[in-house]
Amino acid sequence: MIELKRVGVTYPTGKVTALSDVSLSIPAGDFVFLVGPTGAGKSTLLKLLYADVRATEGSLTVAGREITQIATKDIPALRRQMGIVLQDYGLLPQRTVWENVLFACEVLGLPRKDARQRVKERLEQVGMLHRCDAFPAQLSGGEQQRVAIARALVGKPPLLIADEPTGNLDPETSAGIMDALLAVSAEGTTVVVATHDKNAVDRLRRRVIAIEKGTLARDDAEGQYGYAE
């Protein structure tokens, strides 16, 4: 699903190197935690995957496509193959939970009957179908994040990218969010999660890739967080 070969990212000033000589492979269906200190390069690595940042060295393949030099006009098609979950939720405030998830279906051009069924299935999967008529302002942070996950998954993408999905949540809510992501992985979706959630990483014991100072520090099949909280 994802292949990086000696990838580096140096920002245009030439003075800041965010990533250097990173090589790794993530097979389809894998569940991966991306860990490391703040500023280590985790978010930059994720942004590479959906072409929000461009590699300045090496090569990068996502879903069988080499995207190092992807044209700007082709980026929307690339992103339609993935779900992206960010820490700020990104829900539309004037739309209900149902409408927020349905909007993603409309962007994908899904038939209305199919879209309604998918919205129902995904909201049910994340435990938010009972709040389908609520607006984002009426939801807790954990509930908003569950809706964001449902929206990311409604198109049945082969790849889900989550950047600090539990960063603002209490431990119990965080555990629920991580379990929801794990359930998605069980369906065959490749899941990559950048996180500082030590409890989740240590509890789930999945693959852990650590980035430190822009380089690959370790890659453990059943890893632990490995940093002090």
CSV table of C-alpha atoms in Angstrom, one decimal:
chain,number,residue,atom,x,y,z
A,1,MET,CA,0.0,0.0,0.0
A,2,ILE,CA,2.8,2.4,0.9
A,3,GLU,CA,6.5,2.3,-0.1
A,4,LEU,CA,9.1,5.0,0.8
A,5,LYS,CA,12.6,4.7,-0.6
A,6,ARG,CA,15.2,7.1,0.8
A,7,VAL,CA,12.7,9.9,1.1
A,8,GLY,CA,13.7,13.3,2.3
A,9,VAL,CA,11.8,16.5,2.8
A,10,THR,CA,13.6,19.9,2.9
A,11,TYR,CA,11.5,22.9,3.1
A,12,PRO,CA,12.0,25.7,0.5
A,13,THR,CA,14.2,27.8,2.6
A,14,GLY,CA,16.7,25.0,2.5
A,15,LYS,CA,17.4,25.4,6.2
A,16,VAL,CA,14.8,23.0,7.6
A,17,THR,CA,15.0,19.2,6.9
A,18,ALA,CA,11.8,17.6,8.1
A,19,LEU,CA,12.7,14.1,6.9
A,20,SER,CA,15.9,12.5,5.8
A,21,ASP,CA,16.6,9.1,4.1
A,22,VAL,CA,13.4,7.4,5.3
A,23,SER,CA,12.7,4.0,3.8
A,24,LEU,CA,9.8,1.8,4.8
A,25,SER,CA,7.0,-0.4,3.5
A,26,ILE,CA,3.5,-0.8,4.7
A,27,PRO,CA,1.5,-3.7,3.2
A,28,ALA,CA,-2.2,-3.5,2.4
A,29,GLY,CA,-4.3,-4.2,5.5
A,30,ASP,CA,-1.5,-3.3,8.0
A,31,PHE,CA,-2.3,-1.2,11.2
A,32,VAL,CA,0.6,1.1,12.0
A,33,PHE,CA,1.3,3.5,14.8
A,34,LEU,CA,3.6,6.4,14.0
A,35,VAL,CA,5.3,7.7,17.1
A,36,GLY,CA,8.1,10.1,18.1
A,37,PRO,CA,8.7,13.4,19.9
A,38,THR,CA,6.9,16.5,18.9
A,39,GLY,CA,8.5,18.0,15.8
A,40,ALA,CA,10.1,14.7,14.8
A,41,GLY,CA,8.5,14.6,11.4
A,42,LYS,CA,5.4,12.4,11.9
A,43,SER,CA,2.9,14.9,10.4
A,44,THR,CA,5.2,15.6,7.5
A,45,LEU,CA,5.3,11.9,6.7
A,46,LEU,CA,1.5,11.7,6.8
A,47,LYS,CA,1.2,14.8,4.6
A,48,LEU,CA,3.5,13.1,2.1
A,49,LEU,CA,1.0,10.3,1.7
A,50,TYR,CA,-1.8,12.6,0.6
A,51,ALA,CA,0.4,15.0,-1.3
A,52,ASP,CA,0.1,18.0,1.0
A,53,VAL,CA,3.9,18.0,1.2
A,54,ARG,CA,6.2,16.9,-1.6
A,55,ALA,CA,9.4,14.8,-1.2
A,56,THR,CA,12.5,16.6,-2.3
A,57,GLU,CA,14.5,13.3,-2.3
A,58,GLY,CA,13.7,9.6,-3.0
A,59,SER,CA,10.5,8.0,-4.2
A,60,LEU,CA,7.1,7.4,-2.7
A,61,THR,CA,4.4,5.0,-3.9
A,62,VAL,CA,0.9,5.0,-2.5
A,63,ALA,CA,-1.7,2.4,-3.6
A,64,GLY,CA,0.5,1.3,-6.5
A,65,ARG,CA,1.1,4.8,-7.8
A,66,GLU,CA,4.3,6.7,-7.7
A,67,ILE,CA,3.4,10.2,-6.4
A,68,THR,CA,6.7,11.9,-5.9
A,69,GLN,CA,6.0,14.2,-8.8
A,70,ILE,CA,2.2,14.0,-8.9
A,71,ALA,CA,0.6,16.8,-10.8
A,72,THR,CA,-1.6,19.1,-8.8
A,73,LYS,CA,-4.6,18.3,-10.9
A,74,ASP,CA,-4.3,14.6,-10.0
A,75,ILE,CA,-4.2,15.1,-6.2
A,76,PRO,CA,-8.0,15.0,-5.7
A,77,ALA,CA,-8.2,11.6,-7.3
A,78,LEU,CA,-5.4,10.3,-5.1
A,79,ARG,CA,-7.2,11.6,-2.0
A,80,ARG,CA,-10.4,9.9,-3.0
A,81,GLN,CA,-8.6,6.6,-2.4
A,82,MET,CA,-8.0,7.4,1.2
A,83,GLY,CA,-9.8,8.6,4.4
A,84,ILE,CA,-8.1,11.4,6.3
A,85,VAL,CA,-8.8,12.1,10.0
A,86,LEU,CA,-7.3,15.1,11.6
A,87,GLN,CA,-7.2,16.3,15.2
A,88,ASP,CA,-9.4,19.3,14.6
A,89,TYR,CA,-12.3,17.1,13.3
A,90,GLY,CA,-13.1,19.4,10.4
A,91,LEU,CA,-16.9,19.0,10.6
A,92,LEU,CA,-19.2,21.4,8.8
A,93,PRO,CA,-20.9,23.4,11.7
A,94,GLN,CA,-24.2,24.1,9.9
A,95,ARG,CA,-24.8,20.5,8.9
A,96,THR,CA,-26.0,17.6,11.1
A,97,VAL,CA,-24.0,14.5,11.8
A,98,TRP,CA,-25.9,12.7,9.0
A,99,GLU,CA,-25.4,15.6,6.6
A,100,ASN,CA,-21.7,15.8,7.3
A,101,VAL,CA,-21.1,12.1,6.4
A,102,LEU,CA,-23.5,12.3,3.5
A,103,PHE,CA,-21.6,15.3,2.1
A,104,ALA,CA,-18.5,13.0,1.7
A,105,CYS,CA,-20.7,10.7,-0.4
A,106,GLU,CA,-21.8,13.6,-2.6
A,107,VAL,CA,-18.2,14.6,-3.2
A,108,LEU,CA,-17.5,11.0,-4.3
A,109,GLY,CA,-20.5,11.1,-6.6
A,110,LEU,CA,-22.2,8.0,-5.0
A,111,PRO,CA,-25.8,7.3,-6.0
A,112,ARG,CA,-28.2,8.6,-3.3
A,113,LYS,CA,-29.6,5.2,-2.3
A,114,ASP,CA,-26.1,3.7,-1.9
A,115,ALA,CA,-25.0,6.9,-0.1
A,116,ARG,CA,-27.7,6.7,2.5
A,117,GLN,CA,-27.0,3.0,3.2
A,118,ARG,CA,-23.3,3.8,3.6
A,119,VAL,CA,-23.9,6.7,6.0
A,120,LYS,CA,-26.1,4.5,8.1
A,121,GLU,CA,-23.5,1.7,8.2
A,122,ARG,CA,-20.6,3.9,9.1
A,123,LEU,CA,-22.4,5.9,11.8
A,124,GLU,CA,-23.6,2.7,13.3
A,125,GLN,CA,-20.0,1.3,13.2
A,126,VAL,CA,-18.7,4.2,15.2
A,127,GLY,CA,-21.6,4.3,17.6
A,128,MET,CA,-23.1,7.6,16.4
A,129,LEU,CA,-26.2,6.7,14.5
A,130,HIS,CA,-28.4,7.7,17.5
A,131,ARG,CA,-26.9,11.3,17.2
A,132,CYS,CA,-27.5,11.6,13.5
A,133,ASP,CA,-29.7,14.7,13.8
A,134,ALA,CA,-27.3,16.6,16.1
A,135,PHE,CA,-25.0,19.4,15.0
A,136,PRO,CA,-21.3,19.4,15.7
A,137,ALA,CA,-21.6,22.1,18.5
A,138,GLN,CA,-23.9,19.7,20.4
A,139,LEU,CA,-21.3,16.9,20.4
A,140,SER,CA,-18.4,16.2,22.7
A,141,GLY,CA,-14.9,16.0,21.3
A,142,GLY,CA,-15.0,12.2,21.2
A,143,GLU,CA,-18.3,12.2,19.4
A,144,GLN,CA,-17.0,14.7,16.8
A,145,GLN,CA,-14.0,12.5,16.2
A,146,ARG,CA,-16.2,9.4,15.7
A,147,VAL,CA,-18.2,11.3,13.1
A,148,ALA,CA,-15.0,12.4,11.4
A,149,ILE,CA,-13.9,8.8,11.3
A,150,ALA,CA,-17.3,7.8,9.8
A,151,ARG,CA,-17.0,10.5,7.2
A,152,ALA,CA,-13.5,9.4,6.3
A,153,LEU,CA,-14.6,5.8,5.9
A,154,VAL,CA,-17.9,6.3,4.0
A,155,GLY,CA,-16.2,6.0,0.6
A,156,LYS,CA,-14.7,2.6,1.7
A,157,PRO,CA,-11.1,3.8,1.1
A,158,PRO,CA,-8.3,1.3,1.0
A,159,LEU,CA,-6.1,3.6,3.2
A,160,LEU,CA,-7.0,5.6,6.3
A,161,ILE,CA,-4.6,8.2,7.7
A,162,ALA,CA,-5.2,9.6,11.2
A,163,ASP,CA,-3.1,12.4,12.6
A,164,GLU,CA,-3.3,12.6,16.4
A,165,PRO,CA,-7.0,11.4,16.4
A,166,THR,CA,-7.1,11.2,20.3
A,167,GLY,CA,-4.9,14.3,21.1
A,168,ASN,CA,-7.7,16.2,22.9
A,169,LEU,CA,-9.6,13.3,24.4
A,170,ASP,CA,-9.8,11.7,27.8
A,171,PRO,CA,-8.3,8.2,28.2
A,172,GLU,CA,-11.6,6.3,28.1
A,173,THR,CA,-12.8,8.2,25.0
A,174,SER,CA,-9.4,7.7,23.4
A,175,ALA,CA,-9.6,4.0,23.9
A,176,GLY,CA,-12.9,3.9,22.1
A,177,ILE,CA,-11.6,5.9,19.2
A,178,MET,CA,-8.6,3.6,18.8
A,179,ASP,CA,-10.8,0.5,19.0
A,180,ALA,CA,-12.9,1.9,16.2
A,181,LEU,CA,-9.8,2.4,14.1
A,182,LEU,CA,-8.8,-1.2,14.9
A,183,ALA,CA,-12.2,-2.5,13.7
A,184,VAL,CA,-11.7,-0.6,10.4
A,185,SER,CA,-8.3,-2.4,10.0
A,186,ALA,CA,-10.0,-5.7,10.5
A,187,GLU,CA,-12.1,-5.0,7.4
A,188,GLY,CA,-8.9,-4.9,5.4
A,189,THR,CA,-8.3,-1.1,5.3
A,190,THR,CA,-4.7,0.0,5.8
A,191,VAL,CA,-4.5,2.3,8.8
A,192,VAL,CA,-1.7,4.6,9.7
A,193,VAL,CA,-2.1,6.6,13.0
A,194,ALA,CA,0.4,9.3,14.2
A,195,THR,CA,-0.1,9.5,17.9
A,196,HIS,CA,1.3,10.5,21.3
A,197,ASP,CA,-1.2,8.2,23.0
A,198,LYS,CA,1.1,5.9,25.0
A,199,ASN,CA,-1.7,3.9,26.6
A,200,ALA,CA,-3.2,3.0,23.2
A,201,VAL,CA,0.0,2.0,21.7
A,202,ASP,CA,1.1,-0.1,24.6
A,203,ARG,CA,-2.4,-1.7,24.9
A,204,LEU,CA,-2.9,-2.7,21.3
A,205,ARG,CA,0.7,-3.8,20.5
A,206,ARG,CA,0.5,-3.3,16.8
A,207,ARG,CA,3.3,-2.3,14.4
A,208,VAL,CA,5.1,0.8,15.7
A,209,ILE,CA,7.3,3.0,13.5
A,210,ALA,CA,9.3,5.7,15.4
A,211,ILE,CA,10.5,8.9,13.8
A,212,GLU,CA,13.2,10.9,15.6
A,213,LYS,CA,14.8,14.1,14.2
A,214,GLY,CA,13.4,13.3,10.8
A,215,THR,CA,14.8,9.8,10.5
A,216,LEU,CA,13.5,6.3,11.0
A,217,ALA,CA,14.5,5.3,14.5
A,218,ARG,CA,12.8,1.9,14.9
A,219,ASP,CA,10.2,-0.3,13.3
A,220,ASP,CA,8.7,-3.0,15.6
A,221,ALA,CA,6.1,-5.6,14.6
A,222,GLU,CA,4.4,-5.6,18.0
A,223,GLY,CA,5.9,-2.5,19.5
A,224,GLN,CA,5.4,-0.2,22.4
A,225,TYR,CA,5.3,3.5,22.6
A,226,GLY,CA,8.8,3.8,24.0
A,227,TYR,CA,8.8,7.4,25.3
A,228,ALA,CA,8.1,9.0,28.7
A,229,GLU,CA,4.7,10.7,28.8
